[in-house]
CSV table of C-alpha atoms and ligand atoms in Angstrom, one decimal:
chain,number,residue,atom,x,y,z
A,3,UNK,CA,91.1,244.5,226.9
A,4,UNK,CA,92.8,244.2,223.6
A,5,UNK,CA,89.6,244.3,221.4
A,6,UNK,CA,89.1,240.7,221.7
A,7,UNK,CA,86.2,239.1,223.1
A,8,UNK,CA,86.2,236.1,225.8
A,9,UNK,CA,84.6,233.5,222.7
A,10,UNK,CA,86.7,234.2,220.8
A,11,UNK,CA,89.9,233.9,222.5
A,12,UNK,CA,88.5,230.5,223.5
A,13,UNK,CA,87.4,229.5,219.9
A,14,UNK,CA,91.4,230.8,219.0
A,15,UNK,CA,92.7,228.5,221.3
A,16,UNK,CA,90.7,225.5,220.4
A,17,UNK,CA,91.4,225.7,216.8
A,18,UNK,CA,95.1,225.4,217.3
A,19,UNK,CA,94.5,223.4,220.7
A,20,UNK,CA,92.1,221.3,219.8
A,21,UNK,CA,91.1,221.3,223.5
A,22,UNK,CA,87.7,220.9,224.2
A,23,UNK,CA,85.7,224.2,225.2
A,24,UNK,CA,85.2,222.9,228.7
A,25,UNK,CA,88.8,222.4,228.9
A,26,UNK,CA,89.8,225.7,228.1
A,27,UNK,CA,87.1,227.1,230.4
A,28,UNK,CA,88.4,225.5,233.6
A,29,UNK,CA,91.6,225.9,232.5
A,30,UNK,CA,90.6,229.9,232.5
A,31,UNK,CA,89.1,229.7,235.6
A,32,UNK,CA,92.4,227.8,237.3
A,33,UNK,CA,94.2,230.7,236.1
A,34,UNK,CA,91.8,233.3,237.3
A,35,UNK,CA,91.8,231.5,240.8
A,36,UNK,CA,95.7,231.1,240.8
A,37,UNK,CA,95.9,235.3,240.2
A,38,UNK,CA,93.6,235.9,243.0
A,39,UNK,CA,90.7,237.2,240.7
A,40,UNK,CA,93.0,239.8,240.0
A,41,UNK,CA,92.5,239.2,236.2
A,42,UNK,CA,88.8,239.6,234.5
A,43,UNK,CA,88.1,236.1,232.3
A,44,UNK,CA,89.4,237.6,229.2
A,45,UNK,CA,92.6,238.6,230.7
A,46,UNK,CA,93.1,235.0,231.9
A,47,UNK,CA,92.0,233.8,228.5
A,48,UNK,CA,95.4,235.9,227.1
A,49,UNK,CA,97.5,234.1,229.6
A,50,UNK,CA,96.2,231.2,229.0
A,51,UNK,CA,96.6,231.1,224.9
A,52,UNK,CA,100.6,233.0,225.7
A,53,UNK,CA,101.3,229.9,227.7
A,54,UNK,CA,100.2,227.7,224.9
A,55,UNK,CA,101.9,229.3,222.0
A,56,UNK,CA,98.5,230.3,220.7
A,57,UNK,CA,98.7,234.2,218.7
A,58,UNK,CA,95.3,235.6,219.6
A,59,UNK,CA,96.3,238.5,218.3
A,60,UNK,CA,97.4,237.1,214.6
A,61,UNK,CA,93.9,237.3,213.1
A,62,UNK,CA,92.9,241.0,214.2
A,63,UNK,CA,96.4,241.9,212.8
A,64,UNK,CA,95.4,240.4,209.4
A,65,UNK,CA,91.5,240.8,209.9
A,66,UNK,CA,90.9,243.9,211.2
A,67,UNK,CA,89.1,245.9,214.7
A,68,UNK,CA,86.4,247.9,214.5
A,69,UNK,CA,87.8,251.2,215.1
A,70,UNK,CA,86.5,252.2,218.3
A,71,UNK,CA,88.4,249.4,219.3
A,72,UNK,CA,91.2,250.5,218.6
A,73,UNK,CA,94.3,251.3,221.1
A,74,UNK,CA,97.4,253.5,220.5
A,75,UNK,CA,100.0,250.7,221.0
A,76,UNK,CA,98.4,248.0,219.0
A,77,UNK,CA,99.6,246.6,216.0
A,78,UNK,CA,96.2,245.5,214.2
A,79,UNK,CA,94.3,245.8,210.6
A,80,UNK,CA,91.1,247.6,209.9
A,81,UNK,CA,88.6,247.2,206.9
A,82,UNK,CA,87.2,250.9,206.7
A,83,UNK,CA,85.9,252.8,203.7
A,84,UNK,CA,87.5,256.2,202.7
A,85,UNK,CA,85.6,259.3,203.7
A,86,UNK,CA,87.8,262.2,202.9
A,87,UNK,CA,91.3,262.7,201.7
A,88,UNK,CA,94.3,265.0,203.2
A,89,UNK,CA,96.8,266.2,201.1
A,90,UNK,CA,100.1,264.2,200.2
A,91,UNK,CA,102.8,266.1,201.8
A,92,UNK,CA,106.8,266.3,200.6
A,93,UNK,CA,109.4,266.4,203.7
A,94,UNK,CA,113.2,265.5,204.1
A,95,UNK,CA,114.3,262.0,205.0
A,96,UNK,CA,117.5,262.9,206.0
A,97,UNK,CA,118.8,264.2,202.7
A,98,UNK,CA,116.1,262.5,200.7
A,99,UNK,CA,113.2,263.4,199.6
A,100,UNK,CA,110.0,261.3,201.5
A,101,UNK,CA,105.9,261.8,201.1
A,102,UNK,CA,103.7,261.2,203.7
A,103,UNK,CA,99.5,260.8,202.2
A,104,UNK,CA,96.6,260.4,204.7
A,105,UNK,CA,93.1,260.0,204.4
A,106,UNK,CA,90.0,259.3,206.7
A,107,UNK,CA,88.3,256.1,207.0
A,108,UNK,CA,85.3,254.8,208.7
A,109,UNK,CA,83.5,251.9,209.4
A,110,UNK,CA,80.1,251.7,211.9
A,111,UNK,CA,82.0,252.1,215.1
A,112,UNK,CA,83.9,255.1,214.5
A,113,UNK,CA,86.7,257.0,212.2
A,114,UNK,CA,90.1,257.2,212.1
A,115,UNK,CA,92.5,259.0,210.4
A,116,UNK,CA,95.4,256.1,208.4
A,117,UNK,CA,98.7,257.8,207.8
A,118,UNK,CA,101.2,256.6,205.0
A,119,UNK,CA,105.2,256.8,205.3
A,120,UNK,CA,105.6,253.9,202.5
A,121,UNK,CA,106.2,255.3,199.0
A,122,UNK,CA,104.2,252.3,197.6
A,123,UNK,CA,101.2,253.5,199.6
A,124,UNK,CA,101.1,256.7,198.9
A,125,UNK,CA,101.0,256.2,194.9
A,126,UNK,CA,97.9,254.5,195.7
A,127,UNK,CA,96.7,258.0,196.7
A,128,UNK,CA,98.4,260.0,193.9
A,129,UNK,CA,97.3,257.1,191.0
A,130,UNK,CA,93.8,258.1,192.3
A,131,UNK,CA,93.4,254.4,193.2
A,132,UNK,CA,92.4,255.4,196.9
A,133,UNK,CA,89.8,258.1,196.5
A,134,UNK,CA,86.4,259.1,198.5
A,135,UNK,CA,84.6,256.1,198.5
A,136,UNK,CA,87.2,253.4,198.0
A,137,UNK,CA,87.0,250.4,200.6
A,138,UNK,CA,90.7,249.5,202.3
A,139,UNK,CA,91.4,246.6,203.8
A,140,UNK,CA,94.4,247.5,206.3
A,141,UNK,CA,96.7,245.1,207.9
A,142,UNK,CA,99.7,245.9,210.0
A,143,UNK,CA,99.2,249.2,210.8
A,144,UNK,CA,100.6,250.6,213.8
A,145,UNK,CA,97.9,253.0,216.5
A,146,UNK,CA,98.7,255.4,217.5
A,147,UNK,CA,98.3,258.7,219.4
A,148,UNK,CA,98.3,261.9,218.2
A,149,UNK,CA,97.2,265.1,220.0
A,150,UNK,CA,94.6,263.2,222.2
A,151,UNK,CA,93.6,261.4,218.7
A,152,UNK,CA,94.1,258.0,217.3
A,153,UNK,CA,95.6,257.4,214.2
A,154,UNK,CA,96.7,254.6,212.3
A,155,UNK,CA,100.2,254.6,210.8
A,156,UNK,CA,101.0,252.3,207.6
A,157,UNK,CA,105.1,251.7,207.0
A,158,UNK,CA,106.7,249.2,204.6
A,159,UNK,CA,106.0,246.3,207.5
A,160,UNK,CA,101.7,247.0,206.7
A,161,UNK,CA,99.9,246.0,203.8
A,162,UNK,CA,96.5,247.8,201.7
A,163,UNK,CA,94.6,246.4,200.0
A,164,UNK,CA,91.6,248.5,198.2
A,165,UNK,CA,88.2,247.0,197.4
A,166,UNK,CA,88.9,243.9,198.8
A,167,UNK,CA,87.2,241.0,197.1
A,168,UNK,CA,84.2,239.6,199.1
A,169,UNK,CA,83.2,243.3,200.4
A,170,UNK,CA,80.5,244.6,198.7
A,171,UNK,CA,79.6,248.0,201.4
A,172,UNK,CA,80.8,249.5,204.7
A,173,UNK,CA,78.6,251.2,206.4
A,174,UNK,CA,79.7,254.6,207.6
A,175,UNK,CA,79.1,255.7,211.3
A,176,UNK,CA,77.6,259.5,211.0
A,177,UNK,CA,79.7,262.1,210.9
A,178,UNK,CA,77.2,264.5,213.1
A,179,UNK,CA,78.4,262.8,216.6
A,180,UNK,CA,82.1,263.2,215.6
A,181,UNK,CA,84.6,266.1,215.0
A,182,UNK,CA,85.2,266.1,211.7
A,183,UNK,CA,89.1,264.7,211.0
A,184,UNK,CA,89.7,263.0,213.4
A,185,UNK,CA,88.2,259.3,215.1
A,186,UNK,CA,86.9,259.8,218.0
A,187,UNK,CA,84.3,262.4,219.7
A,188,UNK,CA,85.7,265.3,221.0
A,189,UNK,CA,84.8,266.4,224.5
A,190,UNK,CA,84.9,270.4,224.8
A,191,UNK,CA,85.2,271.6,228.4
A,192,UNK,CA,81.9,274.0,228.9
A,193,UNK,CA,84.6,276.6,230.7
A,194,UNK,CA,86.5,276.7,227.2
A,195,UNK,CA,82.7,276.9,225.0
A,196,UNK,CA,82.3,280.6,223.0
A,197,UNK,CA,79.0,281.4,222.0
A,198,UNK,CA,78.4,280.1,218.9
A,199,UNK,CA,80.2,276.6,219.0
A,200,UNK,CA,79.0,273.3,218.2
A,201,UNK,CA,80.7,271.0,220.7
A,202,UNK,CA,79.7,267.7,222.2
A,203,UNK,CA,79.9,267.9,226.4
A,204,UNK,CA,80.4,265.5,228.8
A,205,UNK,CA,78.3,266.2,231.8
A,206,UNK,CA,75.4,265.4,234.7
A,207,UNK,CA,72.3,266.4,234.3
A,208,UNK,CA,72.2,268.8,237.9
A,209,UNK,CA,68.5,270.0,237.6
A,210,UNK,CA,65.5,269.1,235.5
A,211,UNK,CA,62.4,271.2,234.6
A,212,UNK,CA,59.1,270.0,234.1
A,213,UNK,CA,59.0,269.5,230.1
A,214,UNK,CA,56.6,272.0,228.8
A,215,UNK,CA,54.6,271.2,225.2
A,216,UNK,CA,53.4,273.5,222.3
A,217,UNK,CA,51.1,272.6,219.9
A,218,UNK,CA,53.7,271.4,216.4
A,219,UNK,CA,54.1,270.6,212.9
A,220,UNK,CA,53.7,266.4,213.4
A,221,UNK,CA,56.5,266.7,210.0
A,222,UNK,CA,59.0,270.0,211.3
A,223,UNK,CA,57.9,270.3,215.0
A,224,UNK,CA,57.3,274.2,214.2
A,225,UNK,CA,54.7,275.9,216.1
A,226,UNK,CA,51.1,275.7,214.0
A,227,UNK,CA,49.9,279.2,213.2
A,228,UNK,CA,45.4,278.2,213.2
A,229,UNK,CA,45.8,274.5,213.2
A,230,UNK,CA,48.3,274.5,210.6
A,231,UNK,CA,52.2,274.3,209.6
A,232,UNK,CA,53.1,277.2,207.2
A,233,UNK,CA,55.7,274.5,205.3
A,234,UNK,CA,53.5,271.1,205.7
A,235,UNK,CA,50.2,271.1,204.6
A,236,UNK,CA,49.8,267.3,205.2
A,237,UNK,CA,51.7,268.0,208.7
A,238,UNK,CA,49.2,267.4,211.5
A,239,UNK,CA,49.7,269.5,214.9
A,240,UNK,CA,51.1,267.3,217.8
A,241,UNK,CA,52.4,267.9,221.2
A,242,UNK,CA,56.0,268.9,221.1
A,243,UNK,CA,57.9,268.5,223.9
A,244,UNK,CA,60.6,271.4,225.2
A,245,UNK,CA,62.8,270.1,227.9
A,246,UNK,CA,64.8,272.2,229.8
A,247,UNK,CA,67.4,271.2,232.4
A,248,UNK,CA,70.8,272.2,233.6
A,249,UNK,CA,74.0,270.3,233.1
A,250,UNK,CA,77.6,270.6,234.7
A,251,UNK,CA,80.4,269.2,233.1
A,252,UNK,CA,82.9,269.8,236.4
A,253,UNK,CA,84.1,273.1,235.2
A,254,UNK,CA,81.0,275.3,234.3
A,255,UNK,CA,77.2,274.7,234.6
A,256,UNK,CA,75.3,275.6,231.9
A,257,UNK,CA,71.4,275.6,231.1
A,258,UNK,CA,70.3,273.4,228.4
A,259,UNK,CA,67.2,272.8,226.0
A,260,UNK,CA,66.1,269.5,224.1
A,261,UNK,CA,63.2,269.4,221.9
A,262,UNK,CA,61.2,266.4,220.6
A,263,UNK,CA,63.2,263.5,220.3
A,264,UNK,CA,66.2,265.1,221.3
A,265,UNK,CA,64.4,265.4,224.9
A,266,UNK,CA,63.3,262.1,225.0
A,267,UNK,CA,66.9,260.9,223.8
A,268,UNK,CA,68.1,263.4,227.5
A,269,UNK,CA,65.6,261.2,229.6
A,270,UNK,CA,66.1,258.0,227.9
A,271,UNK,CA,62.7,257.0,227.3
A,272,UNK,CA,60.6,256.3,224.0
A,273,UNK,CA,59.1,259.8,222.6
A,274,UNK,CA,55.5,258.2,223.2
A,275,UNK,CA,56.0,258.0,227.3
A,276,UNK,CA,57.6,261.7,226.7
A,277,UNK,CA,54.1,262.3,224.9
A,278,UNK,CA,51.8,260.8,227.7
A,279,UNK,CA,53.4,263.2,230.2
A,280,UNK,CA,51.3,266.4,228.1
A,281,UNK,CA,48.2,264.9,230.0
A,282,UNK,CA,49.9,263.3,232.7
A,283,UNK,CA,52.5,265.5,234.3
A,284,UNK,CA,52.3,263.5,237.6
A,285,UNK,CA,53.6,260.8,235.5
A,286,UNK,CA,57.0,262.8,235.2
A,287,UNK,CA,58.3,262.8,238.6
A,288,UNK,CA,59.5,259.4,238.5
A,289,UNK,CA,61.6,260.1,235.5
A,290,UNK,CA,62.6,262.5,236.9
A,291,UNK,CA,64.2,261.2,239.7
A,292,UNK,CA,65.7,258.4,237.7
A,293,UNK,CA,67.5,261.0,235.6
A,294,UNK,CA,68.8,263.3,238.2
A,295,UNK,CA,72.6,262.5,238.4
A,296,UNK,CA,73.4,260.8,235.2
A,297,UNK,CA,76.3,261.6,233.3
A,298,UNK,CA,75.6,261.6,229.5
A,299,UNK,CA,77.6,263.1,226.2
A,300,UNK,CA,75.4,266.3,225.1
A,301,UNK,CA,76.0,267.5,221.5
A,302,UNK,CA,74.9,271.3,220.2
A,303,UNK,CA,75.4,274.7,219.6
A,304,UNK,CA,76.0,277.2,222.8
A,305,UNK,CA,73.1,280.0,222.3
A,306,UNK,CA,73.1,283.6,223.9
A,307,UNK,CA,69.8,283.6,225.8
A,308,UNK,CA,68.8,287.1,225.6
A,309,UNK,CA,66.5,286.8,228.4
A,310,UNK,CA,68.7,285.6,231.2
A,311,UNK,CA,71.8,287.0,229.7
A,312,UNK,CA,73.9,283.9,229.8
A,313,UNK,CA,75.0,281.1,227.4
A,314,UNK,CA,72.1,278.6,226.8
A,315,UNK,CA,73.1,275.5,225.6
A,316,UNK,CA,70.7,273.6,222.3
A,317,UNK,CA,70.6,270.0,222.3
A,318,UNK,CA,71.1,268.8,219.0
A,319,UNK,CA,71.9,265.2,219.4
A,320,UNK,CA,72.3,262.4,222.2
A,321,UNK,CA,75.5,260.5,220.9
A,322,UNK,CA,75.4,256.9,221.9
A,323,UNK,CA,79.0,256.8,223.0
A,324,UNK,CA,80.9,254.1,225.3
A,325,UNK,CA,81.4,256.7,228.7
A,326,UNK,CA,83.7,254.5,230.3
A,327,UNK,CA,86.4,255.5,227.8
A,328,UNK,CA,85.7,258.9,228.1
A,329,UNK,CA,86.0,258.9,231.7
A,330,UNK,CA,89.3,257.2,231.7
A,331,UNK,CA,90.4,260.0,229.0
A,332,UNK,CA,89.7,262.1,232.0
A,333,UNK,CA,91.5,260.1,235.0
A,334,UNK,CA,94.5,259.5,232.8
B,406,ZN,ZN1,56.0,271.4,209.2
């Protein structure tokens, strides 16, 4: 619940307990059977190091969450690397003058954008110390949300620290499966999709086709013209699958197309069982059945389809995201 898991709550309270960890598992259990249930383990765990004067929450402060697990409302650190910078902006302070910088960072969970009030941070910016590239070590900063986004905002009370010592890489989370600027995927409603948009969609799969397969470039996937791929002459031709099913996100249906591994990625099964189905389309209807009804996040571009005069949307990617978050997006 606040980005911390169960362990290590329990390994927090032992190192400034020195309780044993059976201790502080029964004593998380007494506490879980005094509330009812009511509260999941690690919620018990929090009570539990509160009531002991234990601050759980000191080391992700100074150390840092991954930023998907960030929460507007937390006060926490991250240790990100810099993938695009915003312009430093002049504004009144009252009847000073102030600056405010901001940049985007990322780590392998996610992005988020880290705003700067403090003069002291900003000159980082402006000196050219924090560029593209540059790895920050963040501690102190305050989420928050912005337009349905989260951001982290730096003041005098935070601290950054650039290339921190000890951190040699941070691996980047791809930019395809978010929209760009901001840290989090961004659900477009199909009712508010133009032709022409790349959006990602939250939605159930309503109805699924048979897939159908053409003979493809094993490199490209484009159709082979005599046995052969017009760009790849080492390509060899392979069945390529073409999914097609419809999806409804709630407020519009709409009919959608995966190929290769982009359909697999729709069914959730390995490309080779997608394969077996060319020879074996029996084999299908059981997949089929398992598919019907789930609720996945579809990324891609809304096509015209000329022939059925209607929007068609082209799978381009299958984020892995967490859906429980999304949904709660929604309820709240
Ligand atoms: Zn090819």
């Amino acid at each position: 619940m606040m980005g911390l898991e169960l362990n290590e709550i329990i390994s927090k309270i032992r190192e400034k307990t020195q309780l044993s960890e059976e201790e502080v598992r029964l004593q998380i259990t007494k506490k879980r059977d005094k509330l009812s249930g009511l509260v999941s383990e690690e919620g018990a765990a929090h009570i539990l190091a509160n009531e002991l004067g234990v601050d759980v929450m000191e080391s992700i402060r100074k150390q840092g969450l991954k930023i998907n697990k960030l929460k507007p409302g937390m006060r926490v650190g991250v240790l990100a690397k810099v993938v695009k910078l915003y312009e430093v902006r002049s504004f009144k302070r009252g009847d000073q003058d102030a600056k405010v910088g901001s940049f985007l960072v990322g780590d392998d969970s996610g992005l988020v954008r880290i705003v700067m009030w403090d003069e002291n941070h900003v000159a980082k910016m402006e000196s050219g110390e924090i560029k593209e590239g540059t790895i920050v070590k963040v501690e102190n900063g305050a989420v928050r949300e912005n337009n349905g986004y989260t951001e982290m905002h730096l003041g005098s009370y935070s601290n950054i620290e650039t290339n921190p010592e000890g951190v040699d890489e941070i691996n980047v989370i791809e930019k395809g499966n978010m929209a760009a600027g901001t840290g989090e995927l961004k659900i477009t409603k199909l009712s508010d999709a133009s032709i022409g948009d790349n959006v990602s969609v939250y939605g159930t799969i309503v109805q699924l086709y048979d897939p159908r397969f053409y003979e493809g470039c094993s490199e490209c996937g484009k159709k082979v013209v005599e046995g052969k791929c017009p760009n790849h002459a080492e390509g060899t031709p392979k069945k390529i699958p073409i999914l097609n099913f419809f999806l409804d996100d709630g407020h519009e249906g709409i009919r959608a197309t995966a190929f290769r591994e982009q359909a697999s990625k729709v069914l959730g099964i390995e490309d080779s069982v997608l394969e077996s189905f060319a020879d074996n389309p029996e084999g299908f209807e059981e997949v089929k059945q398992q598919v019907l009804g789930t609720q996945k996040v579809f990324s891609g571009r809304i096509n015209s389809n000329e022939m059925y005069k209607q929007k068609e949307f082209m799978v381009s990617n299958v984020p892995e995201v967490d859906t429980s978050e999304i949904l709660a997006k929604f309820i709240n």
